[in-house]
Amino acid sequence: MVKVRKALDTSLAFTPIGVVHSPFKDRADAPRQPAAARGTEGTIELHEGHGFEDALIDLSRFDHIWVLFWFHLNDTWKPKVLPPRSTERRGVFATRSPYRPNPIGMSVLRLERVDGLILHVRDVDMLDDTPVLDLKPYLPYTDAIVRANHGWLEDTGEALPVRGSAEGENSGTDELDRPIDPPGSYSVRFTARAEEALAFLAERGVDLRAQISGALSLGPSPHAYRRIKREADGVGYRLAVREWRAHFDVEGRVVTVERIFTGYRPSELYGEGAEETLAVHLRFTERFGLEGKSG
């Protein structure tokens, strides 16, 4: 049961109706918005024994649904946050940050089909095991306000496509006139050494390219949310992506990723049990070195 503060001395009680099953296991993997998770498949499993079979009648006639959910890994909130597309802190109510007084999230997902109590969906941006609070049909005639502005995002200088524009529409046939996630304004390139490291990791089930490109295309300046900081020696920058690190430099609007390396310290890599739990990091370090400079 989820407890929600209504006032200082009052609370409301929500009981989740189901749970999300998605490929995103931790916060570092999760996309910022459904548009950034375009095509990602998942399911919503509703709990048995509550009559939800009847509650789902007719929902399959809609191709998109609203999903209200609980950011279950967050137990604190911040009045001001630093969004990924901003260089300054914003009031949390003016952002989509998951760190909220009541950590309720909402996403529009593509509904593929309903099998009993299982909803098959796409464009999933929630973490695996996310509690679901409610489902509602997405109604274009009332939910789509095509002339709404982008608030402070319009101050960033980025191109913000609108419904029906060539820039904003997916080239496929399954998006029903839905704008894409606005692209970043920086071009991201990889050196041959970085390409070799990415290929090595991809062969072992670790795909970092999209996350690195996505984070750096938004801007290379030090940013806590995107986990970017200047190197300790002042030469270049470092991006953290899960347990991995990418060293990069910037020239104009071009970001060049020079090398990839592990985020673990030697004491962790060569400690007891590391051979089993950190096998990919050990093999990578043997090939490319602790700082990704070998090879």
PDB file of C-alpha atoms in Angstrom:
ATOM      1  CA  MET A   1       0.000   0.000   0.000  1.00  0.00           C
ATOM      2  CA  VAL A   2       1.274   3.453  -0.911  1.00  0.00           C
ATOM      3  CA  LYS A   3       0.841   6.265   1.624  1.00  0.00           C
ATOM      4  CA  VAL A   4       0.356   9.777   0.227  1.00  0.00           C
ATOM      5  CA  ARG A   5       0.436  12.928   2.352  1.00  0.00           C
ATOM      6  CA  LYS A   6      -2.745  15.006   1.970  1.00  0.00           C
ATOM      7  CA  ALA A   7      -1.918  17.522   4.712  1.00  0.00           C
ATOM      8  CA  LEU A   8       0.364  17.672   7.717  1.00  0.00           C
ATOM      9  CA  ASP A   9      -1.972  15.504   9.766  1.00  0.00           C
ATOM     10  CA  THR A  10      -3.816  13.594   7.039  1.00  0.00           C
ATOM     11  CA  SER A  11      -2.888  10.946   4.476  1.00  0.00           C
ATOM     12  CA  LEU A  12      -4.488   9.102   1.599  1.00  0.00           C
ATOM     13  CA  ALA A  13      -3.964   5.425   0.846  1.00  0.00           C
ATOM     14  CA  PHE A  14      -3.401   4.078  -2.661  1.00  0.00           C
ATOM     15  CA  THR A  15      -3.329   0.381  -3.446  1.00  0.00           C
ATOM     16  CA  PRO A  16      -1.460  -0.375  -6.703  1.00  0.00           C
ATOM     17  CA  ILE A  17      -3.573  -2.167  -9.280  1.00  0.00           C
ATOM     18  CA  GLY A  18      -0.619  -3.832 -10.971  1.00  0.00           C
ATOM     19  CA  VAL A  19       3.044  -3.704 -11.875  1.00  0.00           C
ATOM     20  CA  VAL A  20       5.162  -2.813 -14.903  1.00  0.00           C
ATOM     21  CA  HIS A  21       7.522  -5.319 -16.492  1.00  0.00           C
ATOM     22  CA  SER A  22      10.169  -3.528 -18.560  1.00  0.00           C
ATOM     23  CA  PRO A  23      13.798  -3.980 -19.666  1.00  0.00           C
ATOM     24  CA  PHE A  24      14.940  -1.080 -17.462  1.00  0.00           C
ATOM     25  CA  LYS A  25      16.311  -2.425 -14.191  1.00  0.00           C
ATOM     26  CA  ASP A  26      17.817   0.710 -12.650  1.00  0.00           C
ATOM     27  CA  ARG A  27      17.423   4.462 -12.845  1.00  0.00           C
ATOM     28  CA  ALA A  28      20.498   4.947 -15.023  1.00  0.00           C
ATOM     29  CA  ASP A  29      18.845   2.857 -17.760  1.00  0.00           C
ATOM     30  CA  ALA A  30      15.470   4.604 -17.788  1.00  0.00           C
ATOM     31  CA  PRO A  31      14.638   7.043 -20.624  1.00  0.00           C
ATOM     32  CA  ARG A  32      13.668  10.613 -19.701  1.00  0.00           C
ATOM     33  CA  GLN A  33      10.277  10.455 -21.441  1.00  0.00           C
ATOM     34  CA  PRO A  34       8.186   7.929 -23.435  1.00  0.00           C
ATOM     35  CA  ALA A  35       9.304   9.678 -26.638  1.00  0.00           C
ATOM     36  CA  ALA A  36      12.905   8.762 -25.763  1.00  0.00           C
ATOM     37  CA  ALA A  37      11.789   5.146 -25.258  1.00  0.00           C
ATOM     38  CA  ARG A  38      10.124   4.894 -28.655  1.00  0.00           C
ATOM     39  CA  GLY A  39       9.374   1.277 -29.513  1.00  0.00           C
ATOM     40  CA  THR A  40      10.501  -0.215 -26.172  1.00  0.00           C
ATOM     41  CA  GLU A  41       8.252  -3.154 -25.343  1.00  0.00           C
ATOM     42  CA  GLY A  42       6.882  -4.052 -21.942  1.00  0.00           C
ATOM     43  CA  THR A  43       3.832  -5.333 -20.128  1.00  0.00           C
ATOM     44  CA  ILE A  44       1.562  -4.173 -17.339  1.00  0.00           C
ATOM     45  CA  GLU A  45       0.339  -7.024 -15.165  1.00  0.00           C
ATOM     46  CA  LEU A  46      -2.770  -6.279 -13.126  1.00  0.00           C
ATOM     47  CA  HIS A  47      -3.326  -8.044  -9.824  1.00  0.00           C
ATOM     48  CA  GLU A  48      -5.793 -10.896  -9.608  1.00  0.00           C
ATOM     49  CA  GLY A  49      -8.856 -11.066  -7.406  1.00  0.00           C
ATOM     50  CA  HIS A  50     -10.102  -7.489  -7.735  1.00  0.00           C
ATOM     51  CA  GLY A  51     -12.458  -7.664 -10.710  1.00  0.00           C
ATOM     52  CA  PHE A  52      -9.975  -5.957 -13.012  1.00  0.00           C
ATOM     53  CA  GLU A  53     -11.003  -8.271 -15.848  1.00  0.00           C
ATOM     54  CA  ASP A  54     -14.278  -6.338 -16.049  1.00  0.00           C
ATOM     55  CA  ALA A  55     -12.508  -3.018 -15.528  1.00  0.00           C
ATOM     56  CA  LEU A  56     -10.467  -3.681 -18.691  1.00  0.00           C
ATOM     57  CA  ILE A  57     -13.486  -4.212 -20.936  1.00  0.00           C
ATOM     58  CA  ASP A  58     -13.327  -1.933 -24.019  1.00  0.00           C
ATOM     59  CA  LEU A  59      -9.831  -0.607 -23.214  1.00  0.00           C
ATOM     60  CA  SER A  60      -8.386  -2.583 -26.142  1.00  0.00           C
ATOM     61  CA  ARG A  61     -10.333  -0.352 -28.536  1.00  0.00           C
ATOM     62  CA  PHE A  62      -7.877   2.472 -27.748  1.00  0.00           C
ATOM     63  CA  ASP A  63      -4.384   2.471 -29.233  1.00  0.00           C
ATOM     64  CA  HIS A  64      -2.844   4.723 -26.540  1.00  0.00           C
ATOM     65  CA  ILE A  65      -3.402   4.829 -22.783  1.00  0.00           C
ATOM     66  CA  TRP A  66      -2.424   6.987 -19.831  1.00  0.00           C
ATOM     67  CA  VAL A  67      -0.562   5.076 -17.133  1.00  0.00           C
ATOM     68  CA  LEU A  68      -0.332   6.617 -13.663  1.00  0.00           C
ATOM     69  CA  PHE A  69       2.410   5.050 -11.587  1.00  0.00           C
ATOM     70  CA  TRP A  70       4.555   5.432  -8.474  1.00  0.00           C
ATOM     71  CA  PHE A  71       8.284   6.275  -8.559  1.00  0.00           C
ATOM     72  CA  HIS A  72       8.920   3.484  -6.092  1.00  0.00           C
ATOM     73  CA  LEU A  73      12.684   3.975  -5.721  1.00  0.00           C
ATOM     74  CA  ASN A  74      12.370   7.592  -4.576  1.00  0.00           C
ATOM     75  CA  ASP A  75      11.808   8.384  -0.911  1.00  0.00           C
ATOM     76  CA  THR A  76      12.820  12.055  -0.921  1.00  0.00           C
ATOM     77  CA  TRP A  77      11.909  15.140  -2.915  1.00  0.00           C
ATOM     78  CA  LYS A  78      13.573  18.415  -3.863  1.00  0.00           C
ATOM     79  CA  PRO A  79      11.844  21.804  -4.296  1.00  0.00           C
ATOM     80  CA  LYS A  80      14.293  22.698  -7.091  1.00  0.00           C
ATOM     81  CA  VAL A  81      15.923  20.249  -9.490  1.00  0.00           C
ATOM     82  CA  LEU A  82      18.318  20.331 -12.436  1.00  0.00           C
ATOM     83  CA  PRO A  83      16.546  18.835 -15.489  1.00  0.00           C
ATOM     84  CA  PRO A  84      18.653  17.238 -18.250  1.00  0.00           C
ATOM     85  CA  ARG A  85      17.795  20.013 -20.720  1.00  0.00           C
ATOM     86  CA  SER A  86      18.535  22.885 -18.355  1.00  0.00           C
ATOM     87  CA  THR A  87      21.716  24.492 -17.059  1.00  0.00           C
ATOM     88  CA  GLU A  88      19.919  26.009 -14.070  1.00  0.00           C
ATOM     89  CA  ARG A  89      17.716  24.628 -11.343  1.00  0.00           C
ATOM     90  CA  ARG A  90      13.959  24.779 -11.856  1.00  0.00           C
ATOM     91  CA  GLY A  91      10.999  24.434  -9.508  1.00  0.00           C
ATOM     92  CA  VAL A  92      10.087  20.761  -9.382  1.00  0.00           C
ATOM     93  CA  PHE A  93       6.475  21.499 -10.373  1.00  0.00           C
ATOM     94  CA  ALA A  94       7.827  23.014 -13.612  1.00  0.00           C
ATOM     95  CA  THR A  95       9.649  19.778 -14.495  1.00  0.00           C
ATOM     96  CA  ARG A  96       9.032  16.062 -15.010  1.00  0.00           C
ATOM     97  CA  SER A  97      11.493  15.129 -12.251  1.00  0.00           C
ATOM     98  CA  PRO A  98      10.670  11.930 -10.328  1.00  0.00           C
ATOM     99  CA  TYR A  99      11.729  13.614  -7.053  1.00  0.00           C
ATOM    100  CA  ARG A 100       8.343  15.029  -6.076  1.00  0.00           C
ATOM    101  CA  PRO A 101       6.381  15.527  -2.816  1.00  0.00           C
ATOM    102  CA  ASN A 102       4.115  12.700  -3.990  1.00  0.00           C
ATOM    103  CA  PRO A 103       6.198  10.726  -6.525  1.00  0.00           C
ATOM    104  CA  ILE A 104       3.429  10.061  -9.034  1.00  0.00           C
ATOM    105  CA  GLY A 105       4.374   9.606 -12.679  1.00  0.00           C
ATOM    106  CA  MET A 106       2.269   9.582 -15.823  1.00  0.00           C
ATOM    107  CA  SER A 107       3.115   8.312 -19.283  1.00  0.00           C
ATOM    108  CA  VAL A 108       1.263   7.816 -22.539  1.00  0.00           C
ATOM    109  CA  LEU A 109       1.985   4.314 -23.825  1.00  0.00           C
ATOM    110  CA  ARG A 110       1.007   2.559 -27.012  1.00  0.00           C
ATOM    111  CA  LEU A 111      -1.398  -0.291 -26.252  1.00  0.00           C
ATOM    112  CA  GLU A 112      -0.709  -3.310 -28.457  1.00  0.00           C
ATOM    113  CA  ARG A 113      -3.227  -5.764 -26.995  1.00  0.00           C
ATOM    114  CA  VAL A 114      -4.846  -7.007 -23.795  1.00  0.00           C
ATOM    115  CA  ASP A 115      -4.487 -10.662 -22.787  1.00  0.00           C
ATOM    116  CA  GLY A 116      -6.517 -11.285 -19.653  1.00  0.00           C
ATOM    117  CA  LEU A 117      -4.854  -9.164 -16.980  1.00  0.00           C
ATOM    118  CA  ILE A 118      -1.744  -8.525 -19.076  1.00  0.00           C
ATOM    119  CA  LEU A 119      -1.469  -5.338 -21.155  1.00  0.00           C
ATOM    120  CA  HIS A 120       1.181  -5.411 -23.874  1.00  0.00           C
ATOM    121  CA  VAL A 121       2.526  -1.907 -24.399  1.00  0.00           C
ATOM    122  CA  ARG A 122       5.250   0.034 -26.230  1.00  0.00           C
ATOM    123  CA  ASP A 123       7.195   3.248 -25.583  1.00  0.00           C
ATOM    124  CA  VAL A 124       7.735   2.106 -21.995  1.00  0.00           C
ATOM    125  CA  ASP A 125       9.851   4.524 -19.944  1.00  0.00           C
ATOM    126  CA  MET A 126       9.221   3.055 -16.473  1.00  0.00           C
ATOM    127  CA  LEU A 127      11.515   0.851 -14.442  1.00  0.00           C
ATOM    128  CA  ASP A 128      10.835  -2.837 -14.003  1.00  0.00           C
ATOM    129  CA  ASP A 129       8.514  -3.544 -11.031  1.00  0.00           C
ATOM    130  CA  THR A 130       7.056  -0.016 -11.058  1.00  0.00           C
ATOM    131  CA  PRO A 131       3.684  -0.015  -9.202  1.00  0.00           C
ATOM    132  CA  VAL A 132       0.753   1.053 -11.387  1.00  0.00           C
ATOM    133  CA  LEU A 133      -1.946   3.216  -9.772  1.00  0.00           C
ATOM    134  CA  ASP A 134      -4.444   3.694 -12.609  1.00  0.00           C
ATOM    135  CA  LEU A 135      -5.109   3.355 -16.334  1.00  0.00           C
ATOM    136  CA  LYS A 136      -7.091   5.715 -18.552  1.00  0.00           C
ATOM    137  CA  PRO A 137      -7.658   5.910 -22.326  1.00  0.00           C
ATOM    138  CA  TYR A 138      -5.764   8.618 -24.194  1.00  0.00           C
ATOM    139  CA  LEU A 139      -8.288  10.791 -26.042  1.00  0.00           C
ATOM    140  CA  PRO A 140      -6.755  13.025 -28.736  1.00  0.00           C
ATOM    141  CA  TYR A 141      -9.730  15.404 -28.879  1.00  0.00           C
ATOM    142  CA  THR A 142      -9.282  16.398 -25.229  1.00  0.00           C
ATOM    143  CA  ASP A 143      -5.702  15.399 -24.320  1.00  0.00           C
ATOM    144  CA  ALA A 144      -3.806  16.828 -27.318  1.00  0.00           C
ATOM    145  CA  ILE A 145      -3.335  20.586 -27.026  1.00  0.00           C
ATOM    146  CA  VAL A 146      -1.349  21.131 -30.192  1.00  0.00           C
ATOM    147  CA  ARG A 147      -0.732  24.854 -29.657  1.00  0.00           C
ATOM    148  CA  ALA A 148       0.596  24.534 -26.094  1.00  0.00           C
ATOM    149  CA  ASN A 149       4.007  26.091 -25.553  1.00  0.00           C
ATOM    150  CA  HIS A 150       7.161  24.511 -24.114  1.00  0.00           C
ATOM    151  CA  GLY A 151       7.637  26.873 -21.176  1.00  0.00           C
ATOM    152  CA  TRP A 152      11.249  27.405 -20.109  1.00  0.00           C
ATOM    153  CA  LEU A 153      12.415  24.848 -22.682  1.00  0.00           C
ATOM    154  CA  GLU A 154      11.927  27.545 -25.303  1.00  0.00           C
ATOM    155  CA  ASP A 155      14.787  29.476 -23.650  1.00  0.00           C
ATOM    156  CA  THR A 156      17.310  26.697 -24.387  1.00  0.00           C
ATOM    157  CA  GLY A 157      17.558  27.505 -28.101  1.00  0.00           C
ATOM    158  CA  GLU A 158      16.801  23.899 -29.076  1.00  0.00           C
ATOM    159  CA  ALA A 159      14.493  22.971 -31.919  1.00  0.00           C
ATOM    160  CA  LEU A 160      11.185  21.898 -30.388  1.00  0.00           C
ATOM    161  CA  PRO A 161       9.109  20.177 -33.090  1.00  0.00           C
ATOM    162  CA  VAL A 162       5.330  20.411 -33.104  1.00  0.00           C
ATOM    163  CA  ARG A 163       2.622  18.002 -34.145  1.00  0.00           C
ATOM    164  CA  GLY A 164       2.400  17.485 -37.888  1.00  0.00           C
ATOM    165  CA  SER A 165       5.829  18.943 -38.727  1.00  0.00           C
ATOM    166  CA  ALA A 166       8.286  16.970 -40.797  1.00  0.00           C
ATOM    167  CA  GLU A 167      10.870  17.352 -38.039  1.00  0.00           C
ATOM    168  CA  GLY A 168       8.517  16.196 -35.309  1.00  0.00           C
ATOM    169  CA  GLU A 169       6.971  13.163 -36.931  1.00  0.00           C
ATOM    170  CA  ASN A 170       8.397   9.696 -36.816  1.00  0.00           C
ATOM    171  CA  SER A 171       9.131   8.339 -40.282  1.00  0.00           C
ATOM    172  CA  GLY A 172       7.338   5.085 -39.441  1.00  0.00           C
ATOM    173  CA  THR A 173       3.639   4.366 -39.684  1.00  0.00           C
ATOM    174  CA  ASP A 174       2.938   3.486 -36.055  1.00  0.00           C
ATOM    175  CA  GLU A 175       3.265   6.813 -34.287  1.00  0.00           C
ATOM    176  CA  LEU A 176       0.027   8.555 -35.253  1.00  0.00           C
ATOM    177  CA  ASP A 177       1.472  12.027 -35.614  1.00  0.00           C
ATOM    178  CA  ARG A 178       3.477  11.986 -32.383  1.00  0.00           C
ATOM    179  CA  PRO A 179       6.457  14.357 -32.064  1.00  0.00           C
ATOM    180  CA  ILE A 180       9.866  12.908 -31.367  1.00  0.00           C
ATOM    181  CA  ASP A 181      11.981  13.744 -28.354  1.00  0.00           C
ATOM    182  CA  PRO A 182      13.683  17.025 -29.361  1.00  0.00           C
ATOM    183  CA  PRO A 183      17.244  16.241 -30.475  1.00  0.00           C
ATOM    184  CA  GLY A 184      20.250  17.715 -28.751  1.00  0.00           C
ATOM    185  CA  SER A 185      22.182  20.503 -30.382  1.00  0.00           C
ATOM    186  CA  TYR A 186      25.642  18.902 -30.100  1.00  0.00           C
ATOM    187  CA  SER A 187      27.136  16.393 -32.522  1.00  0.00           C
ATOM    188  CA  VAL A 188      28.713  13.351 -30.824  1.00  0.00           C
ATOM    189  CA  ARG A 189      31.607  11.467 -32.399  1.00  0.00           C
ATOM    190  CA  PHE A 190      33.717   8.514 -31.252  1.00  0.00           C
ATOM    191  CA  THR A 191      37.419   7.930 -31.831  1.00  0.00           C
ATOM    192  CA  ALA A 192      38.611   4.589 -33.201  1.00  0.00           C
ATOM    193  CA  ARG A 193      39.693   3.575 -29.694  1.00  0.00           C
ATOM    194  CA  ALA A 194      36.252   4.398 -28.280  1.00  0.00           C
ATOM    195  CA  GLU A 195      34.553   2.553 -31.154  1.00  0.00           C
ATOM    196  CA  GLU A 196      36.642  -0.540 -30.436  1.00  0.00           C
ATOM    197  CA  ALA A 197      35.724  -0.392 -26.749  1.00  0.00           C
ATOM    198  CA  LEU A 198      32.014   0.026 -27.525  1.00  0.00           C
ATOM    199  CA  ALA A 199      32.112  -2.948 -29.903  1.00  0.00           C
ATOM    200  CA  PHE A 200      33.898  -5.063 -27.271  1.00  0.00           C
ATOM    201  CA  LEU A 201      31.192  -4.287 -24.722  1.00  0.00           C
ATOM    202  CA  ALA A 202      28.295  -4.701 -27.173  1.00  0.00           C
ATOM    203  CA  GLU A 203      29.508  -8.229 -27.966  1.00  0.00           C
ATOM    204  CA  ARG A 204      29.150  -8.963 -24.248  1.00  0.00           C
ATOM    205  CA  GLY A 205      25.668  -7.512 -23.884  1.00  0.00           C
ATOM    206  CA  VAL A 206      26.613  -4.000 -22.715  1.00  0.00           C
ATOM    207  CA  ASP A 207      25.355  -1.364 -25.179  1.00  0.00           C
ATOM    208  CA  LEU A 208      26.454   2.134 -24.155  1.00  0.00           C
ATOM    209  CA  ARG A 209      26.427   4.020 -27.460  1.00  0.00           C
ATOM    210  CA  ALA A 210      22.850   5.327 -27.362  1.00  0.00           C
ATOM    211  CA  GLN A 211      23.072   6.481 -23.738  1.00  0.00           C
ATOM    212  CA  ILE A 212      26.396   8.230 -24.272  1.00  0.00           C
ATOM    213  CA  SER A 213      25.210   9.948 -27.451  1.00  0.00           C
ATOM    214  CA  GLY A 214      21.895  10.930 -25.904  1.00  0.00           C
ATOM    215  CA  ALA A 215      23.456  12.478 -22.800  1.00  0.00           C
ATOM    216  CA  LEU A 216      26.234  14.365 -24.580  1.00  0.00           C
ATOM    217  CA  SER A 217      24.055  15.641 -27.429  1.00  0.00           C
ATOM    218  CA  LEU A 218      22.170  17.709 -24.853  1.00  0.00           C
ATOM    219  CA  GLY A 219      25.358  19.525 -23.884  1.00  0.00           C
ATOM    220  CA  PRO A 220      28.787  18.662 -22.483  1.00  0.00           C
ATOM    221  CA  SER A 221      28.871  21.076 -19.538  1.00  0.00           C
ATOM    222  CA  PRO A 222      29.198  19.553 -16.045  1.00  0.00           C
ATOM    223  CA  HIS A 223      25.722  18.447 -15.022  1.00  0.00           C
ATOM    224  CA  ALA A 224      24.737  16.392 -11.961  1.00  0.00           C
ATOM    225  CA  TYR A 225      21.626  14.832 -13.557  1.00  0.00           C
ATOM    226  CA  ARG A 226      23.505  13.686 -16.647  1.00  0.00           C
ATOM    227  CA  ARG A 227      26.519  12.726 -14.458  1.00  0.00           C
ATOM    228  CA  ILE A 228      29.032  14.886 -16.298  1.00  0.00           C
ATOM    229  CA  LYS A 229      32.051  16.432 -14.592  1.00  0.00           C
ATOM    230  CA  ARG A 230      35.414  17.900 -15.545  1.00  0.00           C
ATOM    231  CA  GLU A 231      38.384  15.566 -15.163  1.00  0.00           C
ATOM    232  CA  ALA A 232      40.421  16.082 -11.990  1.00  0.00           C
ATOM    233  CA  ASP A 233      43.442  17.262 -14.001  1.00  0.00           C
ATOM    234  CA  GLY A 234      41.289  19.807 -15.832  1.00  0.00           C
ATOM    235  CA  VAL A 235      41.854  18.139 -19.207  1.00  0.00           C
ATOM    236  CA  GLY A 236      38.582  17.074 -20.784  1.00  0.00           C
ATOM    237  CA  TYR A 237      35.393  15.781 -19.195  1.00  0.00           C
ATOM    238  CA  ARG A 238      33.970  12.545 -17.853  1.00  0.00           C
ATOM    239  CA  LEU A 239      30.494  11.073 -18.317  1.00  0.00           C
ATOM    240  CA  ALA A 240      29.194   8.294 -16.055  1.00  0.00           C
ATOM    241  CA  VAL A 241      26.839   5.756 -17.638  1.00  0.00           C
ATOM    242  CA  ARG A 242      25.859   3.088 -15.169  1.00  0.00           C
ATOM    243  CA  GLU A 243      29.145   1.453 -14.019  1.00  0.00           C
ATOM    244  CA  TRP A 244      31.072   2.767 -17.028  1.00  0.00           C
ATOM    245  CA  ARG A 245      32.832   6.050 -17.798  1.00  0.00           C
ATOM    246  CA  ALA A 246      33.480   7.940 -21.039  1.00  0.00           C
ATOM    247  CA  HIS A 247      36.218  10.565 -21.395  1.00  0.00           C
ATOM    248  CA  PHE A 248      35.438  13.272 -23.952  1.00  0.00           C
ATOM    249  CA  ASP A 249      36.580  16.638 -25.253  1.00  0.00           C
ATOM    250  CA  VAL A 250      34.607  19.471 -26.838  1.00  0.00           C
ATOM    251  CA  GLU A 251      35.373  21.721 -29.784  1.00  0.00           C
ATOM    252  CA  GLY A 252      32.620  24.097 -30.782  1.00  0.00           C
ATOM    253  CA  ARG A 253      29.411  22.078 -31.062  1.00  0.00           C
ATOM    254  CA  VAL A 254      31.221  18.769 -31.551  1.00  0.00           C
ATOM    255  CA  VAL A 255      31.778  16.338 -28.676  1.00  0.00           C
ATOM    256  CA  THR A 256      34.453  13.699 -29.242  1.00  0.00           C
ATOM    257  CA  VAL A 257      34.424  10.616 -27.029  1.00  0.00           C
ATOM    258  CA  GLU A 258      38.041   9.514 -26.798  1.00  0.00           C
ATOM    259  CA  ARG A 259      37.899   6.455 -24.584  1.00  0.00           C
ATOM    260  CA  ILE A 260      35.669   4.230 -22.468  1.00  0.00           C
ATOM    261  CA  PHE A 261      36.699   2.735 -19.134  1.00  0.00           C
ATOM    262  CA  THR A 262      35.343   1.021 -16.037  1.00  0.00           C
ATOM    263  CA  GLY A 263      33.913   2.970 -13.146  1.00  0.00           C
ATOM    264  CA  TYR A 264      35.234   0.519 -10.563  1.00  0.00           C
ATOM    265  CA  ARG A 265      38.359   1.165  -8.520  1.00  0.00           C
ATOM    266  CA  PRO A 266      41.215  -1.390  -8.576  1.00  0.00           C
ATOM    267  CA  SER A 267      40.364  -2.455  -5.020  1.00  0.00           C
ATOM    268  CA  GLU A 268      36.864  -3.345  -6.207  1.00  0.00           C
ATOM    269  CA  LEU A 269      37.962  -4.996  -9.447  1.00  0.00           C
ATOM    270  CA  TYR A 270      40.470  -7.284  -7.804  1.00  0.00           C
ATOM    271  CA  GLY A 271      38.659  -7.889  -4.534  1.00  0.00           C
ATOM    272  CA  GLU A 272      37.129 -11.119  -3.334  1.00  0.00           C
ATOM    273  CA  GLY A 273      34.350 -12.368  -5.599  1.00  0.00           C
ATOM    274  CA  ALA A 274      35.045  -9.844  -8.367  1.00  0.00           C
ATOM    275  CA  GLU A 275      35.917 -12.553 -10.896  1.00  0.00           C
ATOM    276  CA  GLU A 276      32.308 -13.700 -10.785  1.00  0.00           C
ATOM    277  CA  THR A 277      30.404 -10.437 -10.331  1.00  0.00           C
ATOM    278  CA  LEU A 278      32.589  -8.077 -12.401  1.00  0.00           C
ATOM    279  CA  ALA A 279      33.747 -10.443 -15.129  1.00  0.00           C
ATOM    280  CA  VAL A 280      32.975  -8.055 -18.020  1.00  0.00           C
ATOM    281  CA  HIS A 281      34.825  -5.204 -16.306  1.00  0.00           C
ATOM    282  CA  LEU A 282      37.854  -7.438 -15.655  1.00  0.00           C
ATOM    283  CA  ARG A 283      38.031  -8.674 -19.262  1.00  0.00           C
ATOM    284  CA  PHE A 284      37.586  -5.098 -20.501  1.00  0.00           C
ATOM    285  CA  THR A 285      40.361  -3.799 -18.250  1.00  0.00           C
ATOM    286  CA  GLU A 286      42.700  -6.561 -19.393  1.00  0.00           C
ATOM    287  CA  ARG A 287      42.122  -5.431 -22.980  1.00  0.00           C
ATOM    288  CA  PHE A 288      41.913  -1.639 -22.627  1.00  0.00           C
ATOM    289  CA  GLY A 289      43.469  -0.797 -19.248  1.00  0.00           C
ATOM    290  CA  LEU A 290      41.961   0.865 -16.183  1.00  0.00           C
ATOM    291  CA  GLU A 291      41.607   4.246 -17.918  1.00  0.00           C
ATOM    292  CA  GLY A 292      40.817   2.834 -21.351  1.00  0.00           C
ATOM    293  CA  LYS A 293      44.176   3.958 -22.745  1.00  0.00           C
ATOM    294  CA  SER A 294      45.649   0.582 -23.710  1.00  0.00           C
ATOM    295  CA  GLY A 295      45.225  -1.205 -26.994  1.00  0.00           C
TER     296      GLY A 295
END
